[in-house]
Amino acid sequence: MQLIFFDLDGTLLNDESEISTFTRDTLLLLKEKDIAFTVATGRTKLSAQRILAGHNFDLPHIYNNGVTIWDPKLQHLTLDNLLSQAEVASVINCALVHGITPFVNAIGFKSEQDHHHVIFHSETRHEAEKRLVEKFFSAPEAIILPLEALPLDSQVTNISMIGAADTMHKIWMELNRHGNLIAYSGMAIEGNNLMWLDVHHCLANKGAAVMNLKKQLGASKVMCFGDGDNDLSMFALADESYAPDNAKAEIKRAASSVIGHHHKDGIAHFLRERFSL
């Protein structure tokens, strides 16, 4: 069995962060041919599931760059390489020193064994942060609490931020010097010279999660699609890897081949040709 992994933003999704009609129809054709596919994204389960709903993503999903695995059939959640209390404190302090609001993403509490997505954050300071709360964290299933309410037994998957590019680059540099952390960044879709930043434990990566699912599902080959730094770990382990034309130069160099732009349904066009859909 060949197993396909899709990154979402900048890859399977268009510029509106949606699955286009053409891509939706292509996924249906893959399903009809019994070609297995799923997602490997840096997004949280909360933000990704609203996009994936109704698109036949039945196999386990990789979220938070490998920290979270969600099996939609079994309704089972697996967490790995969570951030420790000390690591969380380091990230929060770094953000606050630079005048940036840290958004701490946690899955329930260890003592209660629940799967609710809880977002803890300090007071928003910039318009981009306020829009982030209104646009992405306003879902009914999201629980938003003040940073001071963060309990010691929280299962923190990642910490995200958004801000001016120069400030975010400084934070990115500082956090990537930490021995147990890895920070990914990119230009925000909101524009205006804004960048997003996502911080995880250094052992959390898509590649390890992809290999775990490959073994679990009994796949013989892995094909993956991605456009960012967080996709390099799965590119290194996949049998085939493809970068859309909008990907970073480093990602293009690491890929088996470069295909069409994500906003022009590049992945879907490639799949139709490759599998004669």
CSV table of C-alpha atoms in Angstrom, one decimal:
chain,number,residue,atom,x,y,z
A,1,MET,CA,0.0,0.0,0.0
A,2,GLN,CA,1.2,3.5,-0.9
A,3,LEU,CA,0.4,6.1,1.7
A,4,ILE,CA,0.2,9.8,0.8
A,5,PHE,CA,0.8,12.6,3.4
A,6,PHE,CA,-0.3,16.2,2.7
A,7,ASP,CA,0.9,19.3,4.4
A,8,LEU,CA,-2.0,21.8,4.5
A,9,ASP,CA,-1.1,25.5,4.4
A,10,GLY,CA,0.8,26.4,1.3
A,11,THR,CA,0.4,22.9,0.0
A,12,LEU,CA,-3.0,21.2,-0.2
A,13,LEU,CA,-4.9,24.4,0.7
A,14,ASN,CA,-5.3,27.4,-1.5
A,15,ASP,CA,-4.6,31.0,-0.6
A,16,GLU,CA,-7.9,31.2,1.3
A,17,SER,CA,-6.8,28.3,3.4
A,18,GLU,CA,-9.4,26.1,1.9
A,19,ILE,CA,-9.6,22.8,-0.1
A,20,SER,CA,-10.7,24.0,-3.5
A,21,THR,CA,-13.4,22.3,-5.5
A,22,PHE,CA,-10.9,20.8,-7.9
A,23,THR,CA,-8.8,19.4,-5.1
A,24,ARG,CA,-11.9,18.1,-3.3
A,25,ASP,CA,-12.9,16.2,-6.4
A,26,THR,CA,-9.3,14.9,-6.7
A,27,LEU,CA,-9.5,13.5,-3.2
A,28,LEU,CA,-12.7,11.7,-4.1
A,29,LEU,CA,-11.0,10.1,-7.1
A,30,LEU,CA,-8.1,8.9,-4.9
A,31,LYS,CA,-10.7,7.4,-2.5
A,32,GLU,CA,-12.5,5.7,-5.4
A,33,LYS,CA,-9.1,4.1,-6.4
A,34,ASP,CA,-8.4,3.0,-2.9
A,35,ILE,CA,-5.3,5.2,-2.7
A,36,ALA,CA,-4.6,5.9,1.0
A,37,PHE,CA,-4.0,9.5,2.1
A,38,THR,CA,-3.9,11.6,5.2
A,39,VAL,CA,-2.5,14.9,6.6
A,40,ALA,CA,0.7,15.9,8.3
A,41,THR,CA,0.4,19.5,9.4
A,42,GLY,CA,1.7,21.9,11.9
A,43,ARG,CA,-1.9,23.0,12.6
A,44,THR,CA,-3.6,22.0,15.7
A,45,LYS,CA,-6.4,19.5,15.6
A,46,LEU,CA,-8.9,22.3,16.4
A,47,SER,CA,-7.9,24.5,13.4
A,48,ALA,CA,-7.4,21.7,10.9
A,49,GLN,CA,-10.6,19.7,11.5
A,50,ARG,CA,-12.8,22.5,10.4
A,51,ILE,CA,-11.0,22.4,7.0
A,52,LEU,CA,-10.9,18.6,6.7
A,53,ALA,CA,-14.5,17.9,7.6
A,54,GLY,CA,-16.3,16.1,4.9
A,55,HIS,CA,-13.3,15.4,2.7
A,56,ASN,CA,-12.8,11.7,3.5
A,57,PHE,CA,-9.7,12.0,5.7
A,58,ASP,CA,-10.5,8.7,7.4
A,59,LEU,CA,-7.0,7.6,8.3
A,60,PRO,CA,-5.1,8.9,11.4
A,61,HIS,CA,-4.2,12.6,11.2
A,62,ILE,CA,-0.8,14.1,12.2
A,63,TYR,CA,-1.2,17.5,13.9
A,64,ASN,CA,1.2,19.9,15.7
A,65,ASN,CA,4.2,18.7,13.6
A,66,GLY,CA,3.9,15.2,15.0
A,67,VAL,CA,3.0,15.9,18.6
A,68,THR,CA,-0.6,14.9,18.2
A,69,ILE,CA,-2.0,11.9,16.3
A,70,TRP,CA,-5.8,11.7,16.0
A,71,ASP,CA,-7.6,8.6,14.7
A,72,PRO,CA,-11.1,9.8,13.5
A,73,LYS,CA,-12.4,6.2,13.3
A,74,LEU,CA,-11.5,5.2,16.8
A,75,GLN,CA,-11.8,8.7,18.2
A,76,HIS,CA,-8.5,8.1,19.8
A,77,LEU,CA,-5.8,10.8,20.6
A,78,THR,CA,-2.1,10.1,21.0
A,79,LEU,CA,0.3,12.7,22.4
A,80,ASP,CA,4.1,12.6,22.2
A,81,ASN,CA,7.0,14.9,23.0
A,82,LEU,CA,5.0,17.5,25.0
A,83,LEU,CA,6.6,20.6,26.3
A,84,SER,CA,7.7,20.5,29.9
A,85,GLN,CA,6.9,23.2,32.5
A,86,ALA,CA,10.4,24.6,32.2
A,87,GLU,CA,10.3,24.7,28.4
A,88,VAL,CA,6.9,26.4,28.5
A,89,ALA,CA,8.2,29.0,30.9
A,90,SER,CA,11.2,29.7,28.7
A,91,VAL,CA,9.0,30.3,25.6
A,92,ILE,CA,6.5,32.5,27.5
A,93,ASN,CA,9.3,34.6,29.0
A,94,CYS,CA,11.0,35.1,25.6
A,95,ALA,CA,7.7,36.2,24.0
A,96,LEU,CA,6.7,38.6,26.7
A,97,VAL,CA,10.2,40.2,26.8
A,98,HIS,CA,9.8,41.1,23.1
A,99,GLY,CA,6.2,42.4,23.6
A,100,ILE,CA,4.5,39.5,21.9
A,101,THR,CA,1.6,37.5,23.2
A,102,PRO,CA,2.3,33.7,23.5
A,103,PHE,CA,-0.7,31.4,22.7
A,104,VAL,CA,-0.2,28.2,24.7
A,105,ASN,CA,-2.0,25.3,23.1
A,106,ALA,CA,-2.9,22.4,25.5
A,107,ILE,CA,-4.9,19.2,25.3
A,108,GLY,CA,-7.0,18.9,28.4
A,109,PHE,CA,-5.3,18.0,31.7
A,110,LYS,CA,-3.4,14.8,32.6
A,111,SER,CA,-5.4,14.5,35.8
A,112,GLU,CA,-8.7,14.5,33.9
A,113,GLN,CA,-7.7,12.7,30.7
A,114,ASP,CA,-9.9,14.8,28.5
A,115,HIS,CA,-9.3,15.9,24.9
A,116,HIS,CA,-10.5,19.5,25.0
A,117,HIS,CA,-8.3,22.0,23.2
A,118,VAL,CA,-7.4,24.7,25.6
A,119,ILE,CA,-5.7,28.0,24.6
A,120,PHE,CA,-4.0,30.0,27.3
A,121,HIS,CA,-2.8,33.5,26.5
A,122,SER,CA,-1.9,36.8,28.1
A,123,GLU,CA,-3.6,40.1,27.1
A,124,THR,CA,-3.3,40.7,23.3
A,125,ARG,CA,-1.1,43.7,22.5
A,126,HIS,CA,-1.4,44.0,18.7
A,127,GLU,CA,-4.1,44.0,16.2
A,128,ALA,CA,-2.8,40.9,14.5
A,129,GLU,CA,-3.0,39.0,17.8
A,130,LYS,CA,-6.6,40.2,18.3
A,131,ARG,CA,-7.5,39.0,14.8
A,132,LEU,CA,-5.9,35.6,15.5
A,133,VAL,CA,-8.2,35.2,18.5
A,134,GLU,CA,-11.3,36.2,16.6
A,135,LYS,CA,-10.6,34.2,13.5
A,136,PHE,CA,-8.9,31.0,14.6
A,137,PHE,CA,-9.7,30.6,18.3
A,138,SER,CA,-13.4,31.5,18.3
A,139,ALA,CA,-14.6,28.0,17.5
A,140,PRO,CA,-17.3,26.7,19.9
A,141,GLU,CA,-15.2,23.7,20.8
A,142,ALA,CA,-12.2,25.9,21.8
A,143,ILE,CA,-11.7,26.8,25.5
A,144,ILE,CA,-9.8,30.1,25.9
A,145,LEU,CA,-8.4,31.0,29.3
A,146,PRO,CA,-6.0,33.6,30.6
A,147,LEU,CA,-2.3,32.6,30.8
A,148,GLU,CA,-2.4,32.9,34.6
A,149,ALA,CA,-4.8,29.9,34.6
A,150,LEU,CA,-2.3,27.5,33.0
A,151,PRO,CA,-2.2,24.6,35.5
A,152,LEU,CA,1.0,22.6,36.2
A,153,ASP,CA,-0.5,19.4,34.7
A,154,SER,CA,-1.4,20.9,31.3
A,155,GLN,CA,-0.4,18.8,28.3
A,156,VAL,CA,1.2,21.6,26.1
A,157,THR,CA,1.6,20.6,22.5
A,158,ASN,CA,3.0,23.9,21.1
A,159,ILE,CA,3.1,27.6,21.6
A,160,SER,CA,2.3,30.0,18.8
A,161,MET,CA,2.8,33.7,18.2
A,162,ILE,CA,2.3,36.3,15.5
A,163,GLY,CA,4.0,39.7,15.1
A,164,ALA,CA,6.2,42.0,13.1
A,165,ALA,CA,8.8,40.1,11.0
A,166,ASP,CA,11.9,41.6,12.6
A,167,THR,CA,10.6,40.9,16.2
A,168,MET,CA,9.6,37.4,15.3
A,169,HIS,CA,13.0,36.7,13.7
A,170,LYS,CA,14.7,37.7,17.0
A,171,ILE,CA,12.4,35.3,19.0
A,172,TRP,CA,13.0,32.6,16.4
A,173,MET,CA,16.8,33.0,16.8
A,174,GLU,CA,16.6,32.9,20.6
A,175,LEU,CA,14.3,29.9,20.9
A,176,ASN,CA,16.2,27.8,18.4
A,177,ARG,CA,19.3,28.2,20.6
A,178,HIS,CA,17.5,26.4,23.3
A,179,GLY,CA,18.6,22.7,23.5
A,180,ASN,CA,15.1,21.2,23.8
A,181,LEU,CA,13.1,23.5,21.5
A,182,ILE,CA,12.5,24.0,17.8
A,183,ALA,CA,10.8,27.0,16.3
A,184,TYR,CA,9.3,27.2,12.8
A,185,SER,CA,8.3,30.5,11.2
A,186,GLY,CA,6.8,31.8,8.0
A,187,MET,CA,5.1,34.8,6.5
A,188,ALA,CA,1.5,35.2,7.8
A,189,ILE,CA,-1.4,35.1,5.4
A,190,GLU,CA,-2.6,38.4,6.9
A,191,GLY,CA,0.4,40.1,5.1
A,192,ASN,CA,1.6,43.5,6.4
A,193,ASN,CA,5.1,42.1,7.0
A,194,LEU,CA,3.7,39.8,9.7
A,195,MET,CA,5.2,36.4,10.6
A,196,TRP,CA,3.9,33.5,12.6
A,197,LEU,CA,6.0,31.4,14.9
A,198,ASP,CA,5.3,27.9,16.2
A,199,VAL,CA,7.4,26.3,19.0
A,200,HIS,CA,7.6,22.6,19.8
A,201,HIS,CA,9.8,20.2,21.6
A,202,CYS,CA,12.8,19.4,19.4
A,203,LEU,CA,12.0,15.7,19.3
A,204,ALA,CA,8.6,16.4,17.7
A,205,ASN,CA,8.6,16.2,13.9
A,206,LYS,CA,6.5,15.1,11.0
A,207,GLY,CA,9.0,12.5,9.9
A,208,ALA,CA,8.9,10.4,13.0
A,209,ALA,CA,5.1,10.5,13.1
A,210,VAL,CA,4.9,9.6,9.4
A,211,MET,CA,7.1,6.5,9.9
A,212,ASN,CA,5.0,5.5,12.9
A,213,LEU,CA,1.9,5.6,10.8
A,214,LYS,CA,3.6,3.9,7.9
A,215,LYS,CA,4.3,0.9,10.2
A,216,GLN,CA,0.9,1.0,12.0
A,217,LEU,CA,-1.0,1.0,8.7
A,218,GLY,CA,1.3,-1.5,6.9
A,219,ALA,CA,2.2,0.8,4.1
A,220,SER,CA,5.1,-0.2,1.8
A,221,LYS,CA,5.8,3.3,0.4
A,222,VAL,CA,5.3,6.9,1.5
A,223,MET,CA,4.7,9.9,-0.8
A,224,CYS,CA,4.6,13.3,0.8
A,225,PHE,CA,3.8,16.9,-0.2
A,226,GLY,CA,5.0,20.0,1.7
A,227,ASP,CA,6.3,23.6,1.3
A,228,GLY,CA,8.0,24.5,4.6
A,229,ASP,CA,10.9,23.8,7.0
A,230,ASN,CA,8.7,21.5,9.1
A,231,ASP,CA,8.3,19.2,6.1
A,232,LEU,CA,12.0,18.4,5.7
A,233,SER,CA,11.9,15.6,8.3
A,234,MET,CA,9.3,13.7,6.3
A,235,PHE,CA,10.9,14.5,3.0
A,236,ALA,CA,14.1,12.8,4.3
A,237,LEU,CA,12.3,9.6,5.1
A,238,ALA,CA,9.7,9.4,2.2
A,239,ASP,CA,10.1,7.3,-0.9
A,240,GLU,CA,8.9,10.3,-2.9
A,241,SER,CA,8.6,14.0,-1.9
A,242,TYR,CA,7.1,16.9,-3.8
A,243,ALA,CA,7.2,20.6,-3.2
A,244,PRO,CA,4.8,23.1,-4.8
A,245,ASP,CA,6.2,25.9,-6.8
A,246,ASN,CA,5.6,28.4,-3.9
A,247,ALA,CA,7.8,26.4,-1.5
A,248,LYS,CA,11.0,27.7,0.0
A,249,ALA,CA,14.1,27.1,-2.0
A,250,GLU,CA,15.5,24.7,0.6
A,251,ILE,CA,12.4,22.6,0.4
A,252,LYS,CA,12.5,22.5,-3.4
A,253,ARG,CA,16.1,21.3,-3.3
A,254,ALA,CA,15.1,18.5,-0.9
A,255,ALA,CA,12.1,17.4,-2.9
A,256,SER,CA,12.1,14.6,-5.5
A,257,SER,CA,10.5,17.1,-7.8
A,258,VAL,CA,8.8,20.6,-7.9
A,259,ILE,CA,5.2,20.7,-9.0
A,260,GLY,CA,2.5,23.4,-9.5
A,261,HIS,CA,1.7,26.3,-7.2
A,262,HIS,CA,-0.6,25.5,-4.3
A,263,HIS,CA,-3.1,28.2,-5.3
A,264,LYS,CA,-3.3,26.7,-8.8
A,265,ASP,CA,-4.3,23.2,-7.5
A,266,GLY,CA,-0.7,22.1,-8.2
A,267,ILE,CA,-1.0,19.0,-5.9
A,268,ALA,CA,-4.3,17.9,-7.4
A,269,HIS,CA,-3.1,18.3,-11.0
A,270,PHE,CA,0.0,16.2,-10.2
A,271,LEU,CA,-2.1,13.5,-8.5
A,272,ARG,CA,-4.5,13.2,-11.4
A,273,GLU,CA,-1.6,12.8,-13.9
A,274,ARG,CA,0.4,10.5,-11.6
A,275,PHE,CA,-2.4,8.1,-10.8
A,276,SER,CA,-4.4,8.6,-14.0
A,277,LEU,CA,-7.4,9.8,-12.1
